[in-house]
Amino acid sequence: MGVTLHTSDGWPSADLLCPGVGRGPDDGHALVPPLVQTTTFVRRGIESKATHQYSRVSNPTVSALEEALGSLEGTLPAACFTTGLAAETALFLALLRSGDHVICGRSVYGGTTRLLRDILQPLGVRCSFVDATRPEQIAAAINEHTKLVFVETPANPTLEITDIRACREAIRGSNAILAVDNTFLTGALQRPLDHGADVSVYSTTKFIDGHSVALGGALVTRDATLLDRFRFVRKCTGAIQTPFNAWLTIQGVKTLPVRLRHQSETARQIAEWLSGRDEVCALHYPGVGDERSVALLEEQQSGVGGAVVSFDIRGGYEAADRFVSALTLCTLAEHVGSVETLITHPASMTHADVPADARAVVGITPGLLRLSVGLEPAEDIIRDLAAGFAASQRRTSEEGAARCAASA
């Protein structure tokens, strides 16, 4: 199938494989697409034009994943890479030269910020970091040298929603490309290209794989010229996805809509529960406690908030440390999108390389925690979080009593 199928309630179908991917005579009509684990392909003659020649350029298993990811957004096959950062690197190398200018949302994955500030800026690429939720800041930052506007929505880890159509309008009249990191929602919940983006950017390591087994990244576009450029950069840098990781990721794609439906429904229940906790001084989840996001949630995110919840715990770093140390079901890990529920402390993990003052501006406080909801029942996750809050409070009380006793 060349386009994504949907169920009666609007969710993407789990059947995302395209014609010719598996089930062909050459593989015995295999139900599961075959893993083509080879570096090289046989040529029939000097003048022959083979579909695949060398796996640094293309591979049948990688192509199968690219078709599936293209189907999610109803577009051309994706270009797949070894990691999400490899995909971003290819995007930047394809579009930017010394003297060019890029505008980046200030709330993005920490690795994106590091790549721009520490690698590209020393090479002569100028970067402006703006509040992408305010399109007027993008419009004000545009100049004749601006080649790329990069935003992430929902933002990592504060889950701010950026209006993609408004960003498109803000750069109207310029030659800038609009790229949207859609890792947290995937094409199952949000299709940035439908809202004016030129490129959708993914770490397929996260929700698309979904099982914490395969690194990967992808760029999706409807512009054939851009796609050719991405693949040329990939060929030159050797950053193509590996066949085995592509094969593993294909298995994850098959269950993506089912997983995200359950995880998103559970995440909303947890967000609503957290909104009533005295220990939480700030909650971040689209549609819960944030009226501004409701309209965009319905229009841009198919009415679904996604599977990630962030919250700021009272007491800062020490309270956050006590909280995560008390959890038994939720696992402390620098990751999102797995079938297991994972919790991350962004200030010391994903965004540790971002300067403290820059973290503070976007709301990444010492007490901020990011919860990536897995497939466990909501009541089990809530019970674990409640135990974490209780243990944190008990330790605080015990420490306070000890200090009083010591001073007596």
Short mmCIF file of C-alpha atoms in Angstrom, two decimals:
data_model
loop_
_atom_site.label_atom_id
_atom_site.label_comp_id
_atom_site.label_asym_id
_atom_site.label_seq_id
_atom_site.Cartn_x
_atom_site.Cartn_y
_atom_site.Cartn_z
CA MET A 1 0.00 0.00 0.00
CA GLY A 2 1.33 3.41 -0.87
CA VAL A 3 -0.62 5.35 1.75
CA THR A 4 -1.36 4.75 5.40
CA LEU A 5 -4.57 2.86 6.12
CA HIS A 6 -6.68 4.04 9.06
CA THR A 7 -9.15 2.32 11.33
CA SER A 8 -12.71 3.60 11.69
CA ASP A 9 -11.76 5.89 14.59
CA GLY A 10 -8.94 7.57 12.68
CA TRP A 11 -5.94 5.72 14.08
CA PRO A 12 -3.40 4.38 11.56
CA SER A 13 -3.71 0.69 10.78
CA ALA A 14 -0.97 -1.62 12.02
CA ASP A 15 -0.53 -2.98 8.48
CA LEU A 16 2.08 -0.59 7.14
CA LEU A 17 4.04 -2.82 4.78
CA CYS A 18 4.21 -1.78 1.13
CA PRO A 19 3.85 -3.90 -2.02
CA GLY A 20 6.90 -5.98 -2.78
CA VAL A 21 8.20 -5.91 0.79
CA GLY A 22 8.37 -9.57 1.71
CA ARG A 23 5.89 -12.18 0.45
CA GLY A 24 7.64 -12.37 -2.91
CA PRO A 25 8.68 -15.42 -4.90
CA ASP A 26 12.39 -14.84 -4.24
CA ASP A 27 11.92 -15.25 -0.48
CA GLY A 28 9.29 -17.98 -0.63
CA HIS A 29 6.48 -15.48 0.03
CA ALA A 30 7.80 -14.86 3.55
CA LEU A 31 5.33 -13.37 6.01
CA VAL A 32 8.13 -11.34 7.64
CA PRO A 33 10.29 -9.24 5.28
CA PRO A 34 13.67 -10.91 4.89
CA LEU A 35 16.88 -9.60 6.41
CA VAL A 36 19.34 -9.05 3.57
CA GLN A 37 22.59 -9.08 5.51
CA THR A 38 25.18 -8.37 2.84
CA THR A 39 27.64 -5.66 1.93
CA THR A 40 27.68 -6.29 -1.81
CA PHE A 41 25.32 -7.27 -4.65
CA VAL A 42 26.14 -9.27 -7.77
CA ARG A 43 26.19 -7.46 -11.12
CA ARG A 44 25.01 -9.32 -14.24
CA GLY A 45 27.35 -7.39 -16.49
CA ILE A 46 29.34 -4.19 -16.83
CA GLU A 47 26.40 -2.38 -18.40
CA SER A 48 23.75 -3.78 -16.04
CA LYS A 49 21.87 -1.42 -13.75
CA ALA A 50 21.14 -3.17 -10.48
CA THR A 51 18.68 -1.77 -7.92
CA HIS A 52 21.27 -2.30 -5.18
CA GLN A 53 25.02 -2.43 -5.59
CA TYR A 54 26.61 -1.75 -2.21
CA SER A 55 24.92 -1.53 1.21
CA ARG A 56 26.58 1.78 2.10
CA VAL A 57 24.35 3.26 -0.63
CA SER A 58 21.20 1.13 -0.43
CA ASN A 59 19.99 -2.24 0.79
CA PRO A 60 16.68 -4.11 0.30
CA THR A 61 15.94 -4.34 4.03
CA VAL A 62 16.70 -0.66 4.57
CA SER A 63 14.53 0.18 1.57
CA ALA A 64 11.67 -1.81 3.11
CA LEU A 65 11.86 0.32 6.26
CA GLU A 66 12.05 3.49 4.16
CA GLU A 67 8.86 2.53 2.32
CA ALA A 68 7.07 1.82 5.59
CA LEU A 69 8.08 5.19 7.10
CA GLY A 70 7.03 6.95 3.91
CA SER A 71 3.65 5.25 4.17
CA LEU A 72 3.17 6.68 7.66
CA GLU A 73 3.19 10.19 6.20
CA GLY A 74 1.78 9.33 2.78
CA THR A 75 4.90 10.43 0.96
CA LEU A 76 8.10 9.29 -0.75
CA PRO A 77 10.18 6.60 0.96
CA ALA A 78 12.27 7.98 3.80
CA ALA A 79 16.05 8.21 3.95
CA CYS A 80 17.20 6.11 6.91
CA PHE A 81 20.35 6.62 8.96
CA THR A 82 22.31 4.92 11.73
CA THR A 83 20.92 7.25 14.43
CA GLY A 84 18.66 10.25 14.82
CA LEU A 85 21.68 12.53 15.18
CA ALA A 86 23.14 11.06 11.99
CA ALA A 87 19.89 12.02 10.24
CA GLU A 88 20.14 15.57 11.66
CA THR A 89 23.78 15.79 10.62
CA ALA A 90 22.84 14.81 7.06
CA LEU A 91 20.06 17.42 7.07
CA PHE A 92 22.48 20.14 8.17
CA LEU A 93 25.24 19.10 5.77
CA ALA A 94 22.78 18.93 2.88
CA LEU A 95 21.44 22.45 3.44
CA LEU A 96 24.10 24.54 5.20
CA ARG A 97 27.45 26.05 4.23
CA SER A 98 29.82 28.43 6.00
CA GLY A 99 28.11 31.82 6.23
CA ASP A 100 24.61 30.33 6.21
CA HIS A 101 22.15 30.90 9.03
CA VAL A 102 19.89 28.43 10.83
CA ILE A 103 17.06 29.23 13.21
CA CYS A 104 16.44 26.59 15.86
CA GLY A 105 13.73 26.35 18.48
CA ARG A 106 15.26 26.83 21.90
CA SER A 107 13.34 23.79 23.24
CA VAL A 108 14.82 20.83 21.37
CA TYR A 109 16.74 17.67 22.17
CA GLY A 110 20.06 18.51 23.84
CA GLY A 111 22.04 16.66 21.16
CA THR A 112 20.61 18.96 18.51
CA THR A 113 21.75 22.02 20.43
CA ARG A 114 25.19 20.48 20.93
CA LEU A 115 25.53 19.64 17.22
CA LEU A 116 24.68 23.20 16.18
CA ARG A 117 26.71 25.03 18.83
CA ASP A 118 29.79 22.84 19.12
CA ILE A 119 30.18 21.42 15.60
CA LEU A 120 28.50 23.67 13.04
CA GLN A 121 29.05 27.11 14.56
CA PRO A 122 32.87 26.66 14.61
CA LEU A 123 32.60 25.76 10.92
CA GLY A 124 30.98 29.11 10.15
CA VAL A 125 27.27 28.31 10.36
CA ARG A 126 25.46 30.97 12.35
CA CYS A 127 22.68 29.84 14.70
CA SER A 128 19.81 31.70 16.34
CA PHE A 129 17.87 30.00 19.12
CA VAL A 130 14.33 31.36 19.51
CA ASP A 131 11.06 30.51 21.23
CA ALA A 132 9.42 28.61 18.37
CA THR A 133 6.03 28.74 20.09
CA ARG A 134 6.11 32.45 19.19
CA PRO A 135 6.31 32.52 15.38
CA GLU A 136 7.00 36.26 15.45
CA GLN A 137 10.43 35.44 16.90
CA ILE A 138 11.14 33.21 13.90
CA ALA A 139 9.99 35.94 11.53
CA ALA A 140 12.22 38.49 13.30
CA ALA A 141 15.26 36.20 13.10
CA ILE A 142 14.95 35.48 9.35
CA ASN A 143 17.57 37.09 7.13
CA GLU A 144 18.89 36.63 3.61
CA HIS A 145 21.31 33.94 4.76
CA THR A 146 18.72 31.79 6.57
CA LYS A 147 18.62 28.36 4.96
CA LEU A 148 16.93 26.25 7.64
CA VAL A 149 14.37 26.59 10.42
CA PHE A 150 14.43 23.61 12.81
CA VAL A 151 11.75 23.04 15.44
CA GLU A 152 10.66 20.16 17.64
CA THR A 153 7.03 19.65 18.59
CA PRO A 154 6.17 18.55 21.18
CA ALA A 155 9.45 19.87 22.55
CA ASN A 156 11.83 17.66 24.49
CA PRO A 157 11.43 17.59 27.47
CA THR A 158 8.91 20.35 28.28
CA LEU A 159 6.37 19.20 25.63
CA GLU A 160 5.60 22.72 24.39
CA ILE A 161 3.62 22.57 21.16
CA THR A 162 4.79 24.65 18.22
CA ASP A 163 2.26 25.66 15.56
CA ILE A 164 3.78 24.23 12.38
CA ARG A 165 1.48 26.19 10.05
CA ALA A 166 2.36 29.42 11.85
CA CYS A 167 6.06 28.64 11.41
CA ARG A 168 5.46 28.09 7.71
CA GLU A 169 3.73 31.46 7.50
CA ALA A 170 6.56 33.14 9.44
CA ILE A 171 9.13 32.13 6.81
CA ARG A 172 6.93 32.80 3.79
CA GLY A 173 8.89 34.71 1.16
CA SER A 174 12.24 33.32 2.29
CA ASN A 175 14.15 30.37 0.85
CA ALA A 176 14.40 28.63 4.21
CA ILE A 177 13.52 24.96 4.63
CA LEU A 178 11.25 24.09 7.56
CA ALA A 179 12.25 20.88 9.36
CA VAL A 180 10.24 19.43 12.25
CA ASP A 181 11.53 16.84 14.71
CA ASN A 182 8.52 14.54 15.08
CA THR A 183 10.21 11.85 17.18
CA PHE A 184 7.80 12.01 20.13
CA LEU A 185 4.61 11.56 18.07
CA THR A 186 5.73 9.83 14.84
CA GLY A 187 3.62 9.87 11.70
CA ALA A 188 0.99 7.84 13.55
CA LEU A 189 -0.08 10.88 15.60
CA GLN A 190 1.24 13.89 13.67
CA ARG A 191 2.17 14.44 10.03
CA PRO A 192 4.24 17.64 9.88
CA LEU A 193 4.34 17.66 6.07
CA ASP A 194 0.55 18.05 6.03
CA HIS A 195 0.93 21.26 8.06
CA GLY A 196 3.60 22.98 5.99
CA ALA A 197 6.90 21.37 6.98
CA ASP A 198 9.39 20.44 4.26
CA VAL A 199 11.10 17.69 6.23
CA SER A 200 10.08 15.42 9.12
CA VAL A 201 13.01 14.35 11.29
CA TYR A 202 13.06 11.18 13.39
CA SER A 203 15.08 9.24 15.84
CA THR A 204 13.57 5.87 14.96
CA THR A 205 15.40 4.55 18.04
CA LYS A 206 12.50 5.85 20.10
CA PHE A 207 8.80 5.10 19.50
CA ILE A 208 9.16 3.77 15.95
CA ASP A 209 11.40 0.90 17.07
CA GLY A 210 9.68 0.86 20.45
CA HIS A 211 11.66 -1.99 22.00
CA SER A 212 15.04 -0.38 22.81
CA VAL A 213 16.92 -2.72 20.46
CA ALA A 214 17.76 -0.71 17.32
CA LEU A 215 19.42 2.67 16.86
CA GLY A 216 18.23 4.62 13.84
CA GLY A 217 17.12 7.89 12.31
CA ALA A 218 15.15 9.05 9.30
CA LEU A 219 14.36 12.08 7.14
CA VAL A 220 10.99 12.17 5.38
CA THR A 221 10.08 14.65 2.64
CA ARG A 222 7.83 15.07 -0.38
CA ASP A 223 10.56 16.93 -2.25
CA ALA A 224 12.40 14.46 -4.50
CA THR A 225 15.32 16.87 -4.95
CA LEU A 226 15.79 17.16 -1.17
CA LEU A 227 15.54 13.39 -0.80
CA ASP A 228 18.24 12.85 -3.42
CA ARG A 229 20.46 15.35 -1.60
CA PHE A 230 19.96 13.58 1.75
CA ARG A 231 20.86 10.24 0.19
CA PHE A 232 23.93 11.71 -1.50
CA VAL A 233 25.19 13.07 1.83
CA ARG A 234 24.45 9.68 3.41
CA LYS A 235 26.46 7.93 0.68
CA CYS A 236 29.39 10.30 1.17
CA THR A 237 29.43 10.04 4.96
CA GLY A 238 28.59 6.35 5.24
CA ALA A 239 25.75 6.98 7.68
CA ILE A 240 23.14 4.60 6.22
CA GLN A 241 21.06 2.45 8.55
CA THR A 242 22.36 -1.10 8.99
CA PRO A 243 20.28 -3.96 7.53
CA PHE A 244 19.83 -5.72 10.87
CA ASN A 245 18.70 -2.59 12.70
CA ALA A 246 16.38 -1.78 9.79
CA TRP A 247 14.89 -5.27 10.03
CA LEU A 248 14.35 -4.90 13.78
CA THR A 249 12.76 -1.47 13.28
CA ILE A 250 10.34 -2.86 10.68
CA GLN A 251 9.01 -5.20 13.36
CA GLY A 252 8.47 -2.18 15.60
CA VAL A 253 6.64 -0.26 12.86
CA LYS A 254 4.07 -3.06 12.63
CA THR A 255 2.86 -2.45 16.20
CA LEU A 256 3.46 1.32 16.35
CA PRO A 257 -0.19 2.47 16.15
CA VAL A 258 -1.35 -0.08 18.73
CA ARG A 259 1.47 0.76 21.12
CA LEU A 260 1.03 4.53 20.81
CA ARG A 261 -2.74 4.29 21.33
CA HIS A 262 -2.31 2.46 24.64
CA GLN A 263 0.68 4.52 25.78
CA SER A 264 -1.03 7.84 24.98
CA GLU A 265 -4.24 6.90 26.76
CA THR A 266 -2.23 5.82 29.81
CA ALA A 267 -0.08 8.97 29.69
CA ARG A 268 -3.16 11.17 29.84
CA GLN A 269 -4.46 9.30 32.89
CA ILE A 270 -1.11 9.75 34.61
CA ALA A 271 -0.96 13.44 33.68
CA GLU A 272 -4.41 14.04 35.14
CA TRP A 273 -3.37 12.21 38.33
CA LEU A 274 -0.14 14.20 38.59
CA SER A 275 -2.05 17.47 38.16
CA GLY A 276 -3.59 16.92 41.59
CA ARG A 277 -0.37 16.13 43.45
CA ASP A 278 0.93 18.71 45.91
CA GLU A 279 4.48 17.47 45.29
CA VAL A 280 4.28 18.60 41.65
CA CYS A 281 4.90 22.31 41.09
CA ALA A 282 4.62 22.19 37.28
CA LEU A 283 3.07 19.68 34.89
CA HIS A 284 3.81 19.43 31.18
CA TYR A 285 1.39 17.43 29.03
CA PRO A 286 -0.53 18.70 25.98
CA GLY A 287 -4.17 19.26 26.80
CA VAL A 288 -3.90 18.87 30.59
CA GLY A 289 -3.62 22.15 32.49
CA ASP A 290 -2.67 24.04 29.32
CA GLU A 291 -5.59 25.65 27.50
CA ARG A 292 -3.33 27.11 24.82
CA SER A 293 -2.43 23.63 23.57
CA VAL A 294 -5.99 22.31 23.24
CA ALA A 295 -6.73 23.77 19.80
CA LEU A 296 -3.36 22.72 18.40
CA LEU A 297 -3.78 19.32 19.99
CA GLU A 298 -6.97 18.78 18.02
CA GLU A 299 -5.78 20.31 14.76
CA GLN A 300 -2.15 19.25 14.58
CA GLN A 301 -1.75 16.19 16.81
CA SER A 302 -4.94 14.32 15.89
CA GLY A 303 -6.33 15.12 19.35
CA VAL A 304 -3.76 12.95 21.13
CA GLY A 305 -1.15 14.22 23.59
CA GLY A 306 1.35 11.43 23.11
CA ALA A 307 3.11 9.06 25.50
CA VAL A 308 5.49 11.42 27.34
CA VAL A 309 4.67 13.37 30.51
CA SER A 310 7.06 15.78 32.24
CA PHE A 311 6.68 17.22 35.73
CA ASP A 312 8.68 19.38 38.09
CA ILE A 313 8.93 17.96 41.60
CA ARG A 314 9.12 20.28 44.58
CA GLY A 315 12.49 20.23 46.28
CA GLY A 316 14.68 20.37 43.18
CA TYR A 317 17.57 18.06 42.43
CA GLU A 318 17.68 16.32 45.82
CA ALA A 319 13.95 15.57 45.78
CA ALA A 320 14.16 14.29 42.20
CA ASP A 321 17.07 12.02 43.16
CA ARG A 322 15.18 10.60 46.13
CA PHE A 323 12.07 10.16 43.99
CA VAL A 324 13.68 8.16 41.17
CA SER A 325 15.71 6.08 43.62
CA ALA A 326 12.49 4.88 45.26
CA LEU A 327 10.83 3.66 42.05
CA THR A 328 10.61 -0.07 41.35
CA LEU A 329 8.49 -0.30 38.17
CA CYS A 330 9.60 2.83 36.32
CA THR A 331 13.22 2.57 35.16
CA LEU A 332 15.72 5.44 35.25
CA ALA A 333 17.14 5.64 31.72
CA GLU A 334 18.15 8.20 29.10
CA HIS A 335 15.55 7.12 26.57
CA VAL A 336 11.91 7.42 25.48
CA GLY A 337 9.53 5.32 23.44
CA SER A 338 10.09 1.87 24.89
CA VAL A 339 7.48 -0.70 25.86
CA GLU A 340 8.77 -0.24 29.42
CA THR A 341 7.99 2.92 31.38
CA LEU A 342 11.17 5.00 31.66
CA ILE A 343 11.96 8.08 33.69
CA THR A 344 14.70 10.59 32.88
CA HIS A 345 16.26 13.53 34.73
CA PRO A 346 16.97 15.90 31.78
CA ALA A 347 19.25 18.33 33.64
CA SER A 348 21.77 15.58 34.41
CA MET A 349 21.09 13.30 31.45
CA THR A 350 19.68 14.32 28.04
CA HIS A 351 20.42 18.05 28.44
CA ALA A 352 23.50 17.91 30.66
CA ASP A 353 25.63 19.46 27.89
CA VAL A 354 23.29 22.44 27.55
CA PRO A 355 24.50 25.41 29.64
CA ALA A 356 22.59 25.80 32.89
CA ASP A 357 21.33 29.28 31.99
CA ALA A 358 19.98 27.98 28.66
CA ARG A 359 18.27 25.09 30.47
CA ALA A 360 16.64 27.51 32.91
CA VAL A 361 15.22 29.65 30.10
CA VAL A 362 13.28 26.72 28.64
CA GLY A 363 12.11 25.32 31.98
CA ILE A 364 14.57 22.45 32.42
CA THR A 365 14.90 22.83 36.17
CA PRO A 366 16.89 20.64 38.60
CA GLY A 367 13.58 19.06 39.66
CA LEU A 368 12.21 18.30 36.17
CA LEU A 369 11.50 14.65 35.39
CA ARG A 370 10.42 13.16 32.05
CA LEU A 371 8.24 10.06 32.07
CA SER A 372 8.01 7.92 28.93
CA VAL A 373 4.95 5.75 29.44
CA GLY A 374 5.22 2.09 28.48
CA LEU A 375 2.67 -0.69 28.13
CA GLU A 376 2.11 -1.37 31.82
CA PRO A 377 -1.38 -0.71 33.23
CA ALA A 378 -1.95 2.88 34.32
CA GLU A 379 -2.78 1.85 37.87
CA ASP A 380 0.55 0.05 38.25
CA ILE A 381 2.53 3.06 37.04
CA ILE A 382 0.54 5.42 39.28
CA ARG A 383 1.10 3.12 42.27
CA ASP A 384 4.85 3.22 41.63
CA LEU A 385 4.88 7.02 41.28
CA ALA A 386 2.85 7.37 44.47
CA ALA A 387 5.39 5.20 46.30
CA GLY A 388 8.14 7.45 44.93
CA PHE A 389 6.41 10.57 46.25
CA ALA A 390 5.79 8.92 49.64
CA ALA A 391 9.38 7.72 49.99
CA SER A 392 10.71 11.13 49.02
CA GLN A 393 8.54 12.81 51.63
CA ARG A 394 9.52 10.34 54.35
CA ARG A 395 13.21 10.85 53.68
CA THR A 396 12.74 14.62 53.74
CA SER A 397 10.95 14.42 57.07
CA GLU A 398 13.58 12.08 58.50
CA GLU A 399 16.39 14.40 57.37
CA GLY A 400 14.60 17.39 58.87
CA ALA A 401 14.16 15.56 62.19
CA ALA A 402 17.82 14.57 62.19
CA ARG A 403 18.89 18.18 61.64
CA CYS A 404 16.64 19.34 64.49
CA ALA A 405 18.08 16.67 66.81
CA ALA A 406 21.63 17.63 65.88
CA SER A 407 21.03 21.29 66.62
CA ALA A 408 19.31 20.64 69.95
#
